[in-house]
């Protein structure tokens, strides 16, 4: 990598990032943006800006890491302020000043200003950098392996000093003790503390672990409000308050919920210490009473807490966790339990099923392994939320378990219809190993009032009708039920065999057994009962006429929606694992076990396409809104796009992690994907929506490019949409020029519109219609004064005198008129230059360029036998070339109607001159041959279409 590019900023040189190699991009989809990320395992950075004035309130900004990027939040409203670009490597540490953000990623520490990368600092030996500390005009960075520390000039590029630690000391944390000039405390995995002078690079003192025989690594070091006193957290859960001037232990506490992952002293007066554990618990300690514990919030976060800090001067505690959430806790008084004030979060486990909600393409429903259902806004992150499953937090605290243990099982299928979202429930979900399908109401952000319980088996396929009034649920034993979304009552049931059950009576008496008990009863040794008739997919058409169900044995069942009668059954050669329907086109997408996606037309009930080429199990498919494409994802980590009319693969790209679910925006602008190791939703811009994209067939043996996932920053705000193509390598453009004749056996039409030839054939009718109804009237008698010409200047009308001069020279005028009668037109000149045995291409191109009235006049001007003979030869040659068929027919019709008398009178040879009869016979034979062939081609095409339609 080149490091010669430098720029002066604020009087110092900062290295600029060099342009790396461009990554290949797919032809149809470009990385756009990632949604749903809040934070990860890296501790956050916080900066409190206190403005001048008695009434001014401090502004608190929080910066969190999200893998290879970062996000800045406004703590007052928890709204997103900035999103950083891709750092090129995993971020290991963050630091903030009033205007800049520093992130250590890989072998660099990158400096950002207002979300833009402005420079970076390199590791001297290309080692990975870790924890860092802004220390005045210096930047102190520990190496990730803990072997040393690098000291940079904050305003320049040079390295000021380096410190290498002893082999028995592995650094983990760094902290500057207040009022200690040029000195920092460094914690180690051996449980020791070392006090270093960074100006002279000398070790001042080493603080040994109280119990060297059972030393525990240091996980946190923080400054207390008291000078010389620091707090130290250890991996074994110990918390020690140490006086570093005297080297004395002030007090010691013990966290019972795992390792200490964070410490923070309250800075607004009360002597309170907050600790965070690796199990997600928060604890507060009263230091005025010897470190007595005040409160423990178990399950404050679902995973380990990575960042913990009190806001200076406020009773506000901010915590971040690897569960992808940032929370603010408010202490109304020093001794009360901190209450949750604000928070932002997302899935803390990767999503497994995502589906667009509504028709505007602005929101996505996502379900993940964390057992939650979330509403994710594509437009604004602050509009995203999790649909409530009840007051689980209070129950979890009372039972001493995490909230995840009380949530419903993981969602395996989602179906929705927003048509009646303002009236009643509009979302239905199926859950893993659960006999109950549940309803949700997005508008009220909560679980719905109805549960649809299956009498046998596990609910594993759901759908909501297009009208939003009914939900259909299929079970693992082949049971299919229809429920009313408004009342929650069962209305119909469908049987895969036997007579149609018809309408079902609503159950008035409540069931004594819960769904969970039934599921246990149906299971044998913990395995839920399943059969070959297990429903793997269920859909209904747009008009509520047909219900289609697929089973594990490879059968498709078509039912009448109203009578529940079984209409048709289709057997495939392999098992069907999933099914989806594009309601507008009536196409079914079937994912089969033989690594094939089959498309079935629900009207003809036939397989119309088989899409192959997968090298791993197919996980999900989705149609484009116009049903032109089918996008699929599989275990080979490849996202493929098939063109449905041709059945060809037109786009494919690989991602670093497997995409488990895909969904396409109803407006056609974005493709959304969920990946196996990412908690976010990744958006890909459909380039065909904004620009012309040349598509071509991709052979199976062609290498598929690997594309990086979209970042949280997305596209630049001021970038044009054409900039999508500049993300990676230049897009492949297949320049195709249409030949004049595709094949010798085909008839080619002219490219002119039909109206041109219709006007030529009906030109006389048009002239008669446009003829004035009354003859022009003679002007009134002229006045006695001399006539003038109208205009700005006064001029006399001398046209009468000019006519007299022309009449006096009548002899010359007659000679010119006589000569002009023998002048050849441009049409006859071009006709004479053509080869009699050629295709008359240039001649017909000239005739097609003439307006209909001019072409009609040219045809009427053919007044010699030679001209007529050559014109007939041109029509014969053009018919033989099988081009401009409709143009030849129109011109021939006008020619025969105008010159019929000459053709009849000169049909035979006279006085040794060849007549027109032979040419007319040849023209007739050629005309009959081409007409007969054209009728045959059209009849063949109509028969083929009728066969495909099944009529």
mmCIF file of N, CA and C in Angstrom, residues 105-210:
data_model
loop_
_atom_site.group_PDB
_atom_site.id
_atom_site.type_symbol
_atom_site.label_atom_id
_atom_site.label_comp_id
_atom_site.label_asym_id
_atom_site.label_seq_id
_atom_site.Cartn_x
_atom_site.Cartn_y
_atom_site.Cartn_z
ATOM 1 N N UNK A 105 -8.370 -0.185 13.797
ATOM 2 C CA UNK A 105 -8.857 -1.292 12.966
ATOM 3 C C UNK A 105 -7.670 -1.893 12.235
ATOM 4 N N UNK A 106 -7.368 -3.135 12.539
ATOM 5 C CA UNK A 106 -6.225 -3.764 11.911
ATOM 6 C C UNK A 106 -4.933 -3.109 12.362
ATOM 7 N N UNK A 107 -4.094 -2.758 11.401
ATOM 8 C CA UNK A 107 -2.806 -2.130 11.689
ATOM 9 C C UNK A 107 -2.882 -0.618 11.590
ATOM 10 N N UNK A 108 -4.081 -0.054 11.673
ATOM 11 C CA UNK A 108 -4.229 1.392 11.544
ATOM 12 C C UNK A 108 -5.119 1.934 12.650
ATOM 13 N N UNK A 109 -4.897 3.200 12.957
ATOM 14 C CA UNK A 109 -5.836 3.990 13.745
ATOM 15 C C UNK A 109 -6.345 5.070 12.802
ATOM 16 N N UNK A 110 -7.650 5.056 12.535
ATOM 17 C CA UNK A 110 -8.228 5.934 11.515
ATOM 18 C C UNK A 110 -8.885 7.119 12.210
ATOM 19 N N UNK A 111 -8.669 8.289 11.636
ATOM 20 C CA UNK A 111 -9.257 9.517 12.155
ATOM 21 C C UNK A 111 -10.424 9.921 11.265
ATOM 22 N N UNK A 112 -11.565 10.261 11.898
ATOM 23 C CA UNK A 112 -12.766 10.672 11.177
ATOM 24 C C UNK A 112 -13.198 12.051 11.670
ATOM 25 N N UNK A 113 -13.723 12.812 10.728
ATOM 26 C CA UNK A 113 -14.304 14.115 11.056
ATOM 27 C C UNK A 113 -15.655 14.213 10.372
ATOM 28 N N UNK A 114 -16.720 14.327 11.156
ATOM 29 C CA UNK A 114 -18.087 14.407 10.658
ATOM 30 C C UNK A 114 -18.409 13.237 9.708
ATOM 31 N N UNK A 115 -18.002 12.064 10.126
ATOM 32 C CA UNK A 115 -18.309 10.861 9.366
ATOM 33 C C UNK A 115 -17.414 10.593 8.187
ATOM 34 N N UNK A 116 -16.418 11.445 7.925
ATOM 35 C CA UNK A 116 -15.521 11.276 6.789
ATOM 36 C C UNK A 116 -14.134 10.906 7.286
ATOM 37 N N UNK A 117 -13.510 9.988 6.595
ATOM 38 C CA UNK A 117 -12.140 9.619 6.941
ATOM 39 C C UNK A 117 -11.188 10.719 6.491
ATOM 40 N N UNK A 118 -10.403 11.224 7.424
ATOM 41 C CA UNK A 118 -9.475 12.319 7.116
ATOM 42 C C UNK A 118 -8.018 11.909 7.224
ATOM 43 N N UNK A 119 -7.717 10.757 7.724
ATOM 44 C CA UNK A 119 -6.327 10.321 7.831
ATOM 45 C C UNK A 119 -6.213 9.088 8.688
ATOM 46 N N UNK A 120 -4.988 8.542 8.776
ATOM 47 C CA UNK A 120 -4.784 7.358 9.603
ATOM 48 C C UNK A 120 -3.331 7.302 10.068
ATOM 49 N N UNK A 121 -3.115 6.477 11.106
ATOM 50 C CA UNK A 121 -1.798 6.288 11.693
ATOM 51 C C UNK A 121 -1.475 4.807 11.618
ATOM 52 N N UNK A 122 -0.279 4.494 11.129
ATOM 53 C CA UNK A 122 0.087 3.110 10.860
ATOM 54 C C UNK A 122 0.874 2.505 12.001
ATOM 55 N N UNK A 123 0.680 1.206 12.174
ATOM 56 C CA UNK A 123 1.497 0.454 13.122
ATOM 57 C C UNK A 123 2.903 0.304 12.556
ATOM 58 N N UNK A 124 3.953 0.481 13.374
ATOM 59 C CA UNK A 124 5.312 0.429 12.816
ATOM 60 C C UNK A 124 5.701 -0.940 12.275
ATOM 61 N N UNK A 125 5.197 -2.001 12.876
ATOM 62 C CA UNK A 125 5.553 -3.353 12.428
ATOM 63 C C UNK A 125 4.356 -4.081 11.830
ATOM 64 N N UNK A 126 3.314 -3.339 11.428
ATOM 65 C CA UNK A 126 2.102 -3.905 10.825
ATOM 66 C C UNK A 126 1.354 -4.844 11.770
ATOM 67 N N UNK A 127 1.584 -4.715 13.065
ATOM 68 C CA UNK A 127 0.850 -5.517 14.040
ATOM 69 C C UNK A 127 -0.524 -4.896 14.282
ATOM 70 N N UNK A 128 -1.457 -5.716 14.722
ATOM 71 C CA UNK A 128 -2.826 -5.248 14.949
ATOM 72 C C UNK A 128 -2.857 -4.390 16.211
ATOM 73 N N UNK A 129 -3.545 -3.256 16.124
ATOM 74 C CA UNK A 129 -3.636 -2.318 17.227
ATOM 75 C C UNK A 129 -4.943 -2.524 17.993
ATOM 76 N N UNK A 130 -4.908 -2.252 19.307
ATOM 77 C CA UNK A 130 -6.068 -2.484 20.155
ATOM 78 C C UNK A 130 -6.508 -1.247 20.912
ATOM 79 N N UNK A 131 -6.511 -1.324 22.254
ATOM 80 C CA UNK A 131 -6.994 -0.223 23.090
ATOM 81 C C UNK A 131 -6.154 1.031 22.875
ATOM 82 N N UNK A 132 -6.824 2.187 22.981
ATOM 83 C CA UNK A 132 -6.103 3.443 22.778
ATOM 84 C C UNK A 132 -6.628 4.495 23.739
ATOM 85 N N UNK A 133 -5.805 5.550 23.892
ATOM 86 C CA UNK A 133 -6.113 6.625 24.826
ATOM 87 C C UNK A 133 -5.605 7.928 24.225
ATOM 88 N N UNK A 134 -6.495 8.947 24.161
ATOM 89 C CA UNK A 134 -6.091 10.282 23.721
ATOM 90 C C UNK A 134 -5.537 11.000 24.948
ATOM 91 N N UNK A 135 -4.246 11.342 24.884
ATOM 92 C CA UNK A 135 -3.529 11.866 26.040
ATOM 93 C C UNK A 135 -2.903 13.207 25.652
ATOM 94 N N UNK A 136 -3.716 14.285 25.782
ATOM 95 C CA UNK A 136 -3.227 15.601 25.379
ATOM 96 C C UNK A 136 -3.050 15.666 23.877
ATOM 97 N N UNK A 137 -1.801 15.978 23.466
ATOM 98 C CA UNK A 137 -1.510 16.023 22.039
ATOM 99 C C UNK A 137 -0.872 14.733 21.562
ATOM 100 N N UNK A 138 -1.077 13.665 22.311
ATOM 101 C CA UNK A 138 -0.530 12.363 21.949
ATOM 102 C C UNK A 138 -1.644 11.328 21.886
ATOM 103 N N UNK A 139 -1.394 10.308 21.109
ATOM 104 C CA UNK A 139 -2.314 9.177 20.973
ATOM 105 C C UNK A 139 -1.563 7.922 21.387
ATOM 106 N N UNK A 140 -2.006 7.296 22.468
ATOM 107 C CA UNK A 140 -1.380 6.083 22.987
ATOM 108 C C UNK A 140 -2.208 4.878 22.560
ATOM 109 N N UNK A 141 -1.554 3.915 21.934
ATOM 110 C CA UNK A 141 -2.251 2.737 21.408
ATOM 111 C C UNK A 141 -1.520 1.486 21.845
ATOM 112 N N UNK A 142 -2.260 0.561 22.472
ATOM 113 C CA UNK A 142 -1.705 -0.738 22.826
ATOM 114 C C UNK A 142 -1.815 -1.688 21.642
ATOM 115 N N UNK A 143 -0.824 -2.539 21.501
ATOM 116 C CA UNK A 143 -0.914 -3.588 20.498
ATOM 117 C C UNK A 143 -1.906 -4.651 20.964
ATOM 118 N N UNK A 144 -2.576 -5.236 20.008
ATOM 119 C CA UNK A 144 -3.625 -6.203 20.350
ATOM 120 C C UNK A 144 -3.067 -7.407 21.095
ATOM 121 N N UNK A 145 -1.829 -7.801 20.786
ATOM 122 C CA UNK A 145 -1.238 -8.947 21.478
ATOM 123 C C UNK A 145 -0.655 -8.568 22.829
ATOM 124 N N UNK A 146 -0.708 -7.279 23.193
ATOM 125 C CA UNK A 146 -0.260 -6.836 24.510
ATOM 126 C C UNK A 146 1.227 -6.778 24.696
ATOM 127 N N UNK A 147 2.017 -6.818 23.637
ATOM 128 C CA UNK A 147 3.476 -6.838 23.766
ATOM 129 C C UNK A 147 4.096 -5.449 23.828
ATOM 130 N N UNK A 148 3.346 -4.414 23.470
ATOM 131 C CA UNK A 148 3.941 -3.091 23.458
ATOM 132 C C UNK A 148 2.902 -2.006 23.305
ATOM 133 N N UNK A 149 3.387 -0.754 23.272
ATOM 134 C CA UNK A 149 2.537 0.419 23.120
ATOM 135 C C UNK A 149 3.222 1.398 22.175
ATOM 136 N N UNK A 150 2.435 2.029 21.315
ATOM 137 C CA UNK A 150 2.938 2.997 20.345
ATOM 138 C C UNK A 150 2.395 4.362 20.719
ATOM 139 N N UNK A 151 3.269 5.356 20.689
ATOM 140 C CA UNK A 151 2.894 6.725 21.035
ATOM 141 C C UNK A 151 3.003 7.572 19.779
ATOM 142 N N UNK A 152 1.858 8.138 19.323
ATOM 143 C CA UNK A 152 1.797 8.945 18.112
ATOM 144 C C UNK A 152 1.633 10.412 18.481
ATOM 145 N N UNK A 153 2.106 11.264 17.593
ATOM 146 C CA UNK A 153 1.777 12.679 17.672
ATOM 147 C C UNK A 153 0.365 12.841 17.116
ATOM 148 N N UNK A 154 -0.555 13.338 17.923
ATOM 149 C CA UNK A 154 -1.954 13.391 17.524
ATOM 150 C C UNK A 154 -2.165 14.268 16.302
ATOM 151 N N UNK A 155 -1.390 15.318 16.156
ATOM 152 C CA UNK A 155 -1.576 16.249 15.043
ATOM 153 C C UNK A 155 -0.633 15.979 13.889
ATOM 154 N N UNK A 156 0.099 14.916 13.930
ATOM 155 C CA UNK A 156 1.028 14.597 12.847
ATOM 156 C C UNK A 156 1.021 13.118 12.563
ATOM 157 N N UNK A 157 1.899 12.724 11.672
ATOM 158 C CA UNK A 157 1.945 11.329 11.268
ATOM 159 C C UNK A 157 3.049 10.543 11.961
ATOM 160 N N UNK A 158 4.004 11.217 12.577
ATOM 161 C CA UNK A 158 5.179 10.512 13.066
ATOM 162 C C UNK A 158 4.889 9.781 14.374
ATOM 163 N N UNK A 159 5.680 8.766 14.577
ATOM 164 C CA UNK A 159 5.644 8.010 15.826
ATOM 165 C C UNK A 159 6.659 8.636 16.770
ATOM 166 N N UNK A 160 6.204 9.046 17.944
ATOM 167 C CA UNK A 160 7.095 9.723 18.877
ATOM 168 C C UNK A 160 7.923 8.729 19.691
ATOM 169 N N UNK A 161 7.276 7.663 20.150
ATOM 170 C CA UNK A 161 7.983 6.689 20.972
ATOM 171 C C UNK A 161 7.299 5.334 20.856
ATOM 172 N N UNK A 162 8.023 4.313 21.278
ATOM 173 C CA UNK A 162 7.476 2.959 21.385
ATOM 174 C C UNK A 162 7.928 2.351 22.695
ATOM 175 N N UNK A 163 7.053 1.598 23.315
ATOM 176 C CA UNK A 163 7.369 0.902 24.565
ATOM 177 C C UNK A 163 7.120 -0.577 24.354
ATOM 178 N N UNK A 164 8.117 -1.375 24.694
ATOM 179 C CA UNK A 164 7.984 -2.825 24.613
ATOM 180 C C UNK A 164 7.953 -3.384 26.027
ATOM 181 N N UNK A 165 6.927 -4.147 26.344
ATOM 182 C CA UNK A 165 6.758 -4.694 27.683
ATOM 183 C C UNK A 165 7.555 -5.985 27.836
ATOM 184 N N UNK A 166 7.775 -6.345 29.074
ATOM 185 C CA UNK A 166 8.466 -7.599 29.379
ATOM 186 C C UNK A 166 7.596 -8.773 28.928
ATOM 187 N N UNK A 167 8.251 -9.858 28.625
ATOM 188 C CA UNK A 167 7.508 -11.032 28.129
ATOM 189 C C UNK A 167 6.530 -11.577 29.156
ATOM 190 N N UNK A 168 6.748 -11.274 30.431
ATOM 191 C CA UNK A 168 5.834 -11.738 31.478
ATOM 192 C C UNK A 168 4.692 -10.772 31.735
ATOM 193 N N UNK A 169 4.597 -9.738 30.927
ATOM 194 C CA UNK A 169 3.547 -8.724 31.101
ATOM 195 C C UNK A 169 2.814 -8.549 29.772
ATOM 196 N N UNK A 170 1.537 -8.886 29.748
ATOM 197 C CA UNK A 170 0.706 -8.764 28.541
ATOM 198 C C UNK A 170 -0.365 -7.722 28.804
ATOM 199 N N UNK A 171 -0.235 -6.573 28.152
ATOM 200 C CA UNK A 171 -1.120 -5.432 28.427
ATOM 201 C C UNK A 171 -2.524 -5.690 27.881
ATOM 202 N N UNK A 172 -3.523 -5.257 28.659
ATOM 203 C CA UNK A 172 -4.922 -5.394 28.234
ATOM 204 C C UNK A 172 -5.677 -4.075 28.256
ATOM 205 N N UNK A 173 -5.370 -3.171 29.216
ATOM 206 C CA UNK A 173 -6.097 -1.914 29.335
ATOM 207 C C UNK A 173 -5.132 -0.781 29.662
ATOM 208 N N UNK A 174 -5.563 0.438 29.335
ATOM 209 C CA UNK A 174 -4.747 1.620 29.579
ATOM 210 C C UNK A 174 -5.647 2.722 30.137
ATOM 211 N N UNK A 175 -5.118 3.494 31.109
ATOM 212 C CA UNK A 175 -5.883 4.558 31.735
ATOM 213 C C UNK A 175 -4.925 5.627 32.261
ATOM 214 N N UNK A 176 -5.347 6.891 32.168
ATOM 215 C CA UNK A 176 -4.542 7.989 32.700
ATOM 216 C C UNK A 176 -5.095 8.415 34.051
ATOM 217 N N UNK A 177 -4.318 8.283 35.137
ATOM 218 C CA UNK A 177 -4.787 8.756 36.442
ATOM 219 C C UNK A 177 -4.748 10.278 36.513
ATOM 220 N N UNK A 178 -5.813 10.851 37.007
ATOM 221 C CA UNK A 178 -5.932 12.307 37.040
ATOM 222 C C UNK A 178 -4.783 12.932 37.844
ATOM 223 N N UNK A 179 -4.310 14.087 37.364
ATOM 224 C CA UNK A 179 -3.247 14.917 37.948
ATOM 225 C C UNK A 179 -1.875 14.274 37.854
ATOM 226 N N UNK A 180 -1.759 13.084 37.243
ATOM 227 C CA UNK A 180 -0.452 12.437 37.093
ATOM 228 C C UNK A 180 0.106 12.845 35.733
ATOM 229 N N UNK A 181 1.092 13.744 35.746
ATOM 230 C CA UNK A 181 1.616 14.322 34.522
ATOM 231 C C UNK A 181 2.421 13.280 33.750
ATOM 232 N N UNK A 182 2.074 13.111 32.459
ATOM 233 C CA UNK A 182 2.801 12.226 31.540
ATOM 234 C C UNK A 182 2.810 10.767 32.004
ATOM 235 N N UNK A 183 1.825 10.364 32.793
ATOM 236 C CA UNK A 183 1.842 9.000 33.324
ATOM 237 C C UNK A 183 0.527 8.292 33.009
ATOM 238 N N UNK A 184 0.626 6.982 32.751
ATOM 239 C CA UNK A 184 -0.537 6.144 32.460
ATOM 240 C C UNK A 184 -0.423 4.853 33.243
ATOM 241 N N UNK A 185 -1.579 4.272 33.565
ATOM 242 C CA UNK A 185 -1.658 2.960 34.196
ATOM 243 C C UNK A 185 -2.023 1.926 33.141
ATOM 244 N N UNK A 186 -1.317 0.806 33.172
ATOM 245 C CA UNK A 186 -1.559 -0.245 32.184
ATOM 246 C C UNK A 186 -1.828 -1.537 32.942
ATOM 247 N N UNK A 187 -2.967 -2.161 32.653
ATOM 248 C CA UNK A 187 -3.330 -3.441 33.249
ATOM 249 C C UNK A 187 -2.906 -4.588 32.370
ATOM 250 N N UNK A 188 -2.795 -5.786 32.962
ATOM 251 C CA UNK A 188 -2.265 -6.933 32.229
ATOM 252 C C UNK A 188 -3.116 -8.167 32.477
ATOM 253 N N UNK A 189 -2.857 -9.188 31.668
ATOM 254 C CA UNK A 189 -3.513 -10.477 31.844
ATOM 255 C C UNK A 189 -2.992 -11.210 33.072
ATOM 256 N N UNK A 190 -1.835 -10.823 33.565
ATOM 257 C CA UNK A 190 -1.269 -11.444 34.759
ATOM 258 C C UNK A 190 -1.809 -10.823 36.052
ATOM 259 N N UNK A 191 -2.725 -9.832 35.916
ATOM 260 C CA UNK A 191 -3.307 -9.199 37.091
ATOM 261 C C UNK A 191 -2.466 -8.083 37.659
ATOM 262 N N UNK A 192 -1.341 -7.731 37.028
ATOM 263 C CA UNK A 192 -0.473 -6.672 37.506
ATOM 264 C C UNK A 192 -0.864 -5.334 36.894
ATOM 265 N N UNK A 193 -0.502 -4.240 37.606
ATOM 266 C CA UNK A 193 -0.635 -2.868 37.114
ATOM 267 C C UNK A 193 0.747 -2.261 37.022
ATOM 268 N N UNK A 194 0.984 -1.516 35.951
ATOM 269 C CA UNK A 194 2.256 -0.823 35.792
ATOM 270 C C UNK A 194 2.001 0.645 35.533
ATOM 271 N N UNK A 195 2.753 1.497 36.199
ATOM 272 C CA UNK A 195 2.687 2.940 36.020
ATOM 273 C C UNK A 195 3.874 3.371 35.181
ATOM 274 N N UNK A 196 3.580 3.950 33.982
ATOM 275 C CA UNK A 196 4.624 4.317 33.026
ATOM 276 C C UNK A 196 4.607 5.823 32.806
ATOM 277 N N UNK A 197 5.844 6.365 32.590
ATOM 278 C CA UNK A 197 6.007 7.742 32.138
ATOM 279 C C UNK A 197 6.164 7.701 30.623
ATOM 280 N N UNK A 198 5.174 8.253 29.907
ATOM 281 C CA UNK A 198 5.193 8.154 28.446
ATOM 282 C C UNK A 198 6.135 9.170 27.819
ATOM 283 N N UNK A 199 6.587 10.172 28.573
ATOM 284 C CA UNK A 199 7.532 11.136 28.011
ATOM 285 C C UNK A 199 8.949 10.545 27.977
ATOM 286 N N UNK A 200 9.315 9.889 29.077
ATOM 287 C CA UNK A 200 10.647 9.280 29.146
ATOM 288 C C UNK A 200 10.643 7.796 28.826
ATOM 289 N N UNK A 201 9.422 7.210 28.669
ATOM 290 C CA UNK A 201 9.267 5.780 28.365
ATOM 291 C C UNK A 201 9.943 4.907 29.440
ATOM 292 N N UNK A 202 9.712 5.255 30.687
ATOM 293 C CA UNK A 202 10.287 4.491 31.790
ATOM 294 C C UNK A 202 9.185 3.950 32.690
ATOM 295 N N UNK A 203 9.438 2.761 33.259
ATOM 296 C CA UNK A 203 8.512 2.136 34.205
ATOM 297 C C UNK A 203 8.757 2.722 35.589
ATOM 298 N N UNK A 204 7.713 3.263 36.196
ATOM 299 C CA UNK A 204 7.836 3.902 37.505
ATOM 300 C C UNK A 204 7.556 2.917 38.625
ATOM 301 N N UNK A 205 6.473 2.173 38.503
ATOM 302 C CA UNK A 205 6.112 1.269 39.602
ATOM 303 C C UNK A 205 5.237 0.136 39.056
ATOM 304 N N UNK A 206 5.319 -0.997 39.724
ATOM 305 C CA UNK A 206 4.504 -2.170 39.390
ATOM 306 C C UNK A 206 3.656 -2.527 40.605
ATOM 307 N N UNK A 207 2.335 -2.643 40.387
ATOM 308 C CA UNK A 207 1.402 -3.030 41.443
ATOM 309 C C UNK A 207 1.060 -4.506 41.239
ATOM 310 N N UNK A 208 1.507 -5.324 42.145
ATOM 311 C CA UNK A 208 1.290 -6.764 42.002
ATOM 312 C C UNK A 208 -0.143 -7.121 42.367
ATOM 313 N N UNK A 209 -0.566 -8.283 41.897
ATOM 314 C CA UNK A 209 -1.880 -8.806 42.260
ATOM 315 C C UNK A 209 -1.860 -9.228 43.727
ATOM 316 N N UNK A 210 -2.968 -8.968 44.455
ATOM 317 C CA UNK A 210 -2.969 -9.338 45.885
ATOM 318 C C UNK A 210 -2.699 -10.812 46.118
#
